[in-house]
XYZ file of C-alpha atoms in Angstrom:
283
model
C 121.470 -84.117 95.827
C 120.598 -87.439 97.450
C 123.532 -87.245 99.845
C 122.596 -83.763 100.995
C 118.992 -84.900 101.390
C 120.077 -87.755 103.630
C 122.441 -85.535 105.578
C 119.824 -82.873 106.289
C 116.792 -85.106 106.740
C 118.214 -87.734 109.094
C 120.291 -85.653 111.487
C 119.970 -82.783 113.908
C 122.238 -79.856 114.621
C 123.133 -79.948 118.281
C 125.261 -77.346 120.015
C 126.523 -78.287 123.452
C 127.831 -75.343 125.470
C 128.816 -77.306 128.573
C 130.266 -80.681 127.719
C 130.530 -81.656 131.355
C 126.764 -81.367 131.851
C 126.030 -84.895 130.655
C 128.696 -86.577 132.743
C 127.819 -84.595 135.859
C 124.231 -85.841 135.684
C 125.212 -89.420 134.868
C 123.976 -89.250 131.267
C 125.774 -90.576 128.226
C 127.542 -87.831 126.232
C 125.601 -86.779 123.145
C 126.875 -87.181 119.614
C 127.118 -83.854 117.809
C 126.796 -82.974 114.133
C 127.636 -79.392 113.196
C 126.450 -78.289 109.745
C 127.756 -75.029 108.307
C 126.389 -73.754 105.003
C 128.044 -70.807 103.298
C 126.004 -67.656 102.612
C 122.692 -69.177 103.638
C 119.960 -66.780 104.743
C 116.486 -66.852 106.245
C 114.593 -66.770 102.951
C 114.519 -70.553 102.738
C 112.204 -70.843 105.750
C 109.217 -69.766 103.603
C 108.377 -66.873 105.900
C 106.453 -64.284 103.823
C 107.669 -61.508 106.128
C 111.201 -62.273 104.967
C 110.746 -63.381 101.352
C 107.551 -64.247 99.508
C 109.149 -65.938 96.514
C 109.591 -69.614 95.743
C 112.158 -71.533 97.776
C 112.880 -75.243 97.287
C 114.556 -76.407 100.503
C 112.385 -79.193 101.958
C 115.109 -80.856 104.007
C 116.357 -77.748 105.772
C 112.755 -76.678 106.356
C 111.974 -80.070 107.881
C 115.059 -79.806 110.072
C 113.839 -76.428 111.323
C 110.361 -77.818 112.024
C 111.685 -80.801 113.972
C 114.266 -78.919 116.002
C 114.655 -75.636 117.840
C 114.533 -72.601 115.570
C 116.043 -69.319 116.707
C 114.182 -66.363 115.188
C 116.366 -63.669 116.705
C 119.877 -64.982 116.077
C 122.816 -62.852 114.997
C 126.197 -63.571 113.499
C 129.339 -62.141 115.055
C 130.383 -60.832 111.639
C 128.973 -60.788 108.096
C 132.386 -61.910 106.822
C 133.468 -65.527 106.474
C 136.654 -65.980 108.494
C 135.745 -63.604 111.361
C 132.325 -65.205 111.896
C 133.721 -68.750 111.888
C 136.595 -67.855 114.184
C 134.232 -66.128 116.618
C 131.865 -69.105 116.650
C 134.637 -71.639 117.196
C 136.516 -69.594 119.804
C 133.795 -67.667 121.621
C 135.840 -64.494 121.111
C 134.285 -61.570 119.208
C 136.091 -60.304 116.065
C 136.650 -56.841 117.533
C 138.483 -58.450 120.451
C 140.426 -61.159 118.625
C 141.501 -58.867 115.795
C 140.260 -61.350 113.186
C 137.855 -58.809 111.746
C 138.233 -59.450 108.019
C 139.251 -62.164 105.589
C 142.985 -62.377 105.110
C 143.857 -61.882 108.769
C 145.728 -64.932 110.013
C 144.224 -66.492 113.093
C 147.742 -67.347 114.252
C 148.561 -63.609 114.367
C 145.925 -62.983 117.030
C 147.591 -62.758 120.445
C 144.165 -62.834 122.063
C 143.409 -66.276 120.645
C 146.687 -67.786 121.829
C 145.780 -70.360 124.425
C 142.053 -70.163 123.682
C 140.907 -73.702 122.818
C 138.748 -74.054 119.739
C 135.413 -75.843 119.836
C 137.150 -78.830 118.214
C 139.827 -78.902 120.910
C 137.239 -78.614 123.671
C 135.348 -81.639 122.394
C 138.586 -83.546 121.828
C 139.724 -82.891 125.389
C 136.439 -84.405 126.557
C 137.213 -87.660 124.755
C 135.211 -87.101 121.570
C 136.004 -88.598 118.160
C 136.583 -85.527 115.965
C 136.019 -85.220 112.214
C 135.910 -82.226 109.894
C 134.692 -82.157 106.309
C 134.700 -79.102 104.073
C 134.855 -75.402 104.822
C 134.554 -75.117 108.583
C 137.373 -73.468 110.491
C 139.338 -71.134 108.177
C 142.512 -72.077 110.029
C 141.298 -72.044 113.611
C 141.894 -75.714 114.317
C 145.549 -75.946 115.352
C 146.392 -78.527 117.970
C 143.491 -80.745 116.927
C 144.028 -84.267 115.666
C 141.128 -85.082 113.348
C 140.227 -88.743 113.026
C 138.841 -87.990 109.562
C 138.839 -84.889 107.370
C 138.386 -83.620 103.816
C 138.965 -80.149 102.384
C 136.496 -78.373 100.106
C 137.249 -77.374 96.535
C 135.596 -74.639 94.526
C 133.637 -75.635 91.457
C 135.689 -74.780 88.363
C 134.018 -72.470 85.825
C 132.256 -74.160 82.911
C 133.482 -73.685 79.336
C 132.588 -70.232 78.029
C 132.498 -68.568 81.458
C 131.617 -65.900 82.432
C 128.026 -66.775 81.600
C 125.845 -64.071 83.125
C 125.217 -60.805 84.853
C 127.791 -59.034 86.955
C 130.564 -61.324 85.791
C 130.014 -60.202 82.211
C 129.646 -56.542 83.153
C 133.192 -56.399 84.500
C 134.679 -55.797 81.081
C 134.156 -59.417 80.088
C 136.572 -60.615 82.757
C 135.765 -63.709 84.763
C 134.655 -62.900 88.290
C 133.260 -65.084 91.036
C 129.835 -63.441 90.757
C 128.746 -65.642 87.891
C 126.027 -68.267 87.629
C 124.874 -71.008 85.307
C 124.861 -74.744 84.690
C 128.037 -76.596 85.555
C 129.688 -78.975 83.138
C 130.431 -81.395 85.964
C 128.456 -84.464 86.928
C 126.710 -84.110 90.267
C 128.972 -86.753 91.808
C 131.966 -84.566 90.931
C 130.659 -81.608 92.922
C 132.691 -80.899 96.045
C 129.616 -80.558 98.281
C 128.392 -83.997 97.171
C 131.711 -85.564 98.101
C 131.765 -83.780 101.446
C 128.228 -84.917 102.255
C 129.108 -88.504 101.330
C 132.172 -88.374 103.587
C 130.134 -86.978 106.489
C 127.463 -89.663 106.050
C 130.130 -92.371 106.017
C 131.522 -90.977 109.270
C 128.040 -90.833 110.820
C 127.306 -94.427 109.874
C 130.652 -95.756 111.101
C 131.141 -97.607 114.359
C 132.441 -95.415 117.172
C 133.708 -96.415 120.586
C 133.583 -92.748 121.620
C 130.956 -90.022 121.262
C 131.579 -88.111 118.042
C 131.727 -84.473 117.025
C 131.423 -84.295 113.248
C 131.480 -80.974 111.418
C 130.535 -80.581 107.766
C 130.885 -77.272 105.945
C 129.147 -77.006 102.573
C 130.385 -74.366 100.144
C 127.268 -73.524 98.147
C 125.334 -71.222 97.861
C 128.590 -69.244 98.035
C 129.428 -67.720 94.662
C 130.197 -68.602 91.910
C 126.780 -70.199 91.486
C 127.580 -73.129 89.179
C 125.159 -76.008 89.760
C 123.682 -78.912 87.771
C 120.985 -77.751 85.348
C 118.198 -79.579 87.202
C 118.540 -77.190 90.134
C 118.287 -74.145 87.888
C 115.147 -75.680 86.369
C 113.500 -75.508 89.804
C 113.402 -71.719 89.482
C 111.870 -70.567 86.176
C 112.818 -66.936 85.605
C 109.194 -65.823 85.287
C 108.479 -67.191 88.789
C 111.302 -65.397 90.572
C 110.286 -62.492 92.795
C 112.919 -59.875 93.440
C 113.041 -58.665 97.032
C 112.225 -54.987 97.605
C 115.132 -52.561 97.924
C 114.491 -49.551 100.109
C 115.280 -46.117 98.714
C 117.651 -45.373 101.584
C 119.337 -48.762 101.414
C 122.844 -47.318 101.273
C 122.396 -44.454 103.719
C 125.245 -44.604 106.190
C 127.421 -46.654 103.867
C 130.686 -44.760 103.562
C 132.512 -47.236 101.357
C 130.002 -47.419 98.501
C 132.605 -49.162 96.364
C 132.490 -52.049 98.817
C 128.730 -52.358 98.351
C 128.253 -52.207 94.606
C 131.799 -52.358 93.256
C 133.668 -49.564 91.465
C 134.533 -51.891 88.599
C 130.849 -52.025 87.728
C 130.241 -48.318 88.367
C 132.986 -47.344 85.947
C 130.943 -48.935 83.179
C 127.917 -46.741 83.914
C 127.212 -43.061 83.498
C 127.967 -41.359 86.798
C 125.070 -38.943 86.385
C 122.615 -41.778 85.824
C 123.892 -43.455 88.976
C 123.314 -40.291 90.988
C 119.800 -39.811 89.632
C 118.509 -43.370 89.616
C 120.404 -44.870 92.526
C 122.943 -47.692 92.695
C 120.474 -50.292 91.464
C 119.048 -48.280 88.591
C 115.764 -47.359 90.209
C 114.267 -45.794 93.278
C 114.486 -42.380 94.838
C 117.477 -42.390 97.184
C 118.099 -39.298 99.310
C 121.103 -37.085 98.503
C 124.393 -38.048 100.115
């Protein structure tokens, strides 16, 4: 997407932990662009120790090469809302109580009175804008100068198209992939990127803090056909799965899904493992 290319290739992600640092040293406050991409992982950095397959992500790779890359970074939670809330508040999920999706941030007594990252920048005189999936509700008390919500890509005609979505008794699930019927300009991420670029290029009499949260590659994976064409099936390398991958996982249904297991022979699952191959140890 041209807009995403421009957004990633012409800007830097800057995180400022102490906003007063610039003013205390007589420097002009820095503008800040915060990019959040759903379900992204480290494979796209073309590091063979992580993934040796083909990855087409030149703009993010260039951003990593030009900036500071953290090789030993961890998320506060592998779940969407808890990780975002922790990042924006500085309060860990186990302490705030926002430990899973569905927990309302407003129900957390710990977070009452804790200013969000947006509020902190706003209190320092910044122009604040938010586009897309960023906060998951943790932005109360913030007056955004510009904003736009994300929308999920609707399923194409004939969905479900592939894989796990079809295996669930033919019912449509979010774990589906294929070519979208929408024009690229109708994709939510394209619109969000355009809005963020417009905000970046606008005239500001204050320093700005602009956040842009892109939905993809969150499932369902419906994209224009040209992006699927970048990955011919015969060139895709599946990552290795260790035989003891699920050792220590008590809630196996949360890992592979009971709806899918019910469609398989239980004995075959026990003998071949949850992914149909391997030699997992007995539970």
